XYZ file of C-alpha atoms in Angstrom:
67
model
C 86.494 85.018 103.123
C 84.997 88.486 102.900
C 84.359 88.641 106.649
C 88.075 88.200 107.336
C 88.983 91.230 105.181
C 86.240 93.635 106.246
C 87.360 96.995 107.529
C 85.550 99.871 109.149
C 86.276 103.562 108.856
C 84.990 107.088 109.130
C 83.587 109.586 106.625
C 84.183 113.316 106.841
C 84.297 116.555 104.908
C 87.632 118.384 104.994
C 85.982 121.716 105.807
C 84.225 120.167 108.837
C 87.481 119.212 110.578
C 88.530 122.112 112.754
C 91.619 122.891 114.774
C 93.302 125.987 116.135
C 96.135 125.350 113.689
C 93.837 125.527 110.630
C 91.891 128.578 111.837
C 88.745 126.496 112.086
C 88.256 125.658 108.404
C 89.958 122.266 108.105
C 92.979 121.381 105.986
C 95.069 118.370 105.008
C 97.020 118.458 108.290
C 93.691 118.005 110.112
C 92.884 115.119 107.773
C 96.228 113.482 108.563
C 95.560 113.878 112.295
C 92.134 112.248 111.899
C 93.568 109.346 109.885
C 96.330 108.698 112.439
C 93.980 108.978 115.404
C 91.243 106.773 113.957
C 93.726 104.130 112.782
C 96.029 103.978 115.789
C 93.557 104.586 118.587
C 90.488 102.859 117.167
C 91.673 100.428 114.469
C 89.949 102.106 111.529
C 90.983 100.834 108.112
C 90.105 103.901 106.054
C 88.884 107.490 106.075
C 86.393 108.433 103.357
C 86.936 112.079 102.453
C 84.754 114.540 100.618
C 85.286 116.955 98.742
C 88.968 116.381 97.903
C 88.066 115.740 94.284
C 86.738 119.294 93.790
C 88.791 121.324 91.317
C 88.587 124.498 93.369
C 87.080 125.812 96.540
C 83.343 125.191 96.268
C 81.174 126.038 99.272
C 78.797 123.167 100.117
C 75.724 125.420 99.915
C 76.494 126.318 96.301
C 75.062 123.003 95.152
C 71.778 123.738 96.921
C 71.465 127.034 95.047
C 71.759 125.242 91.689
C 68.818 122.922 92.303
């Protein structure tokens, strides 16, 4: 049944994850830490990430300026 396979997870933006190691801008090491922590400590089944699909560095406010 669908209820038996349901998972929960978190959603985040890479640039919102901060650590001293990443100089406060978020990077893939921070993403890996979040995935491990949420899965091991809290049983999360996934982490939804935005904006990994972007072709280059695009500040989030740039999209607001285009509207």
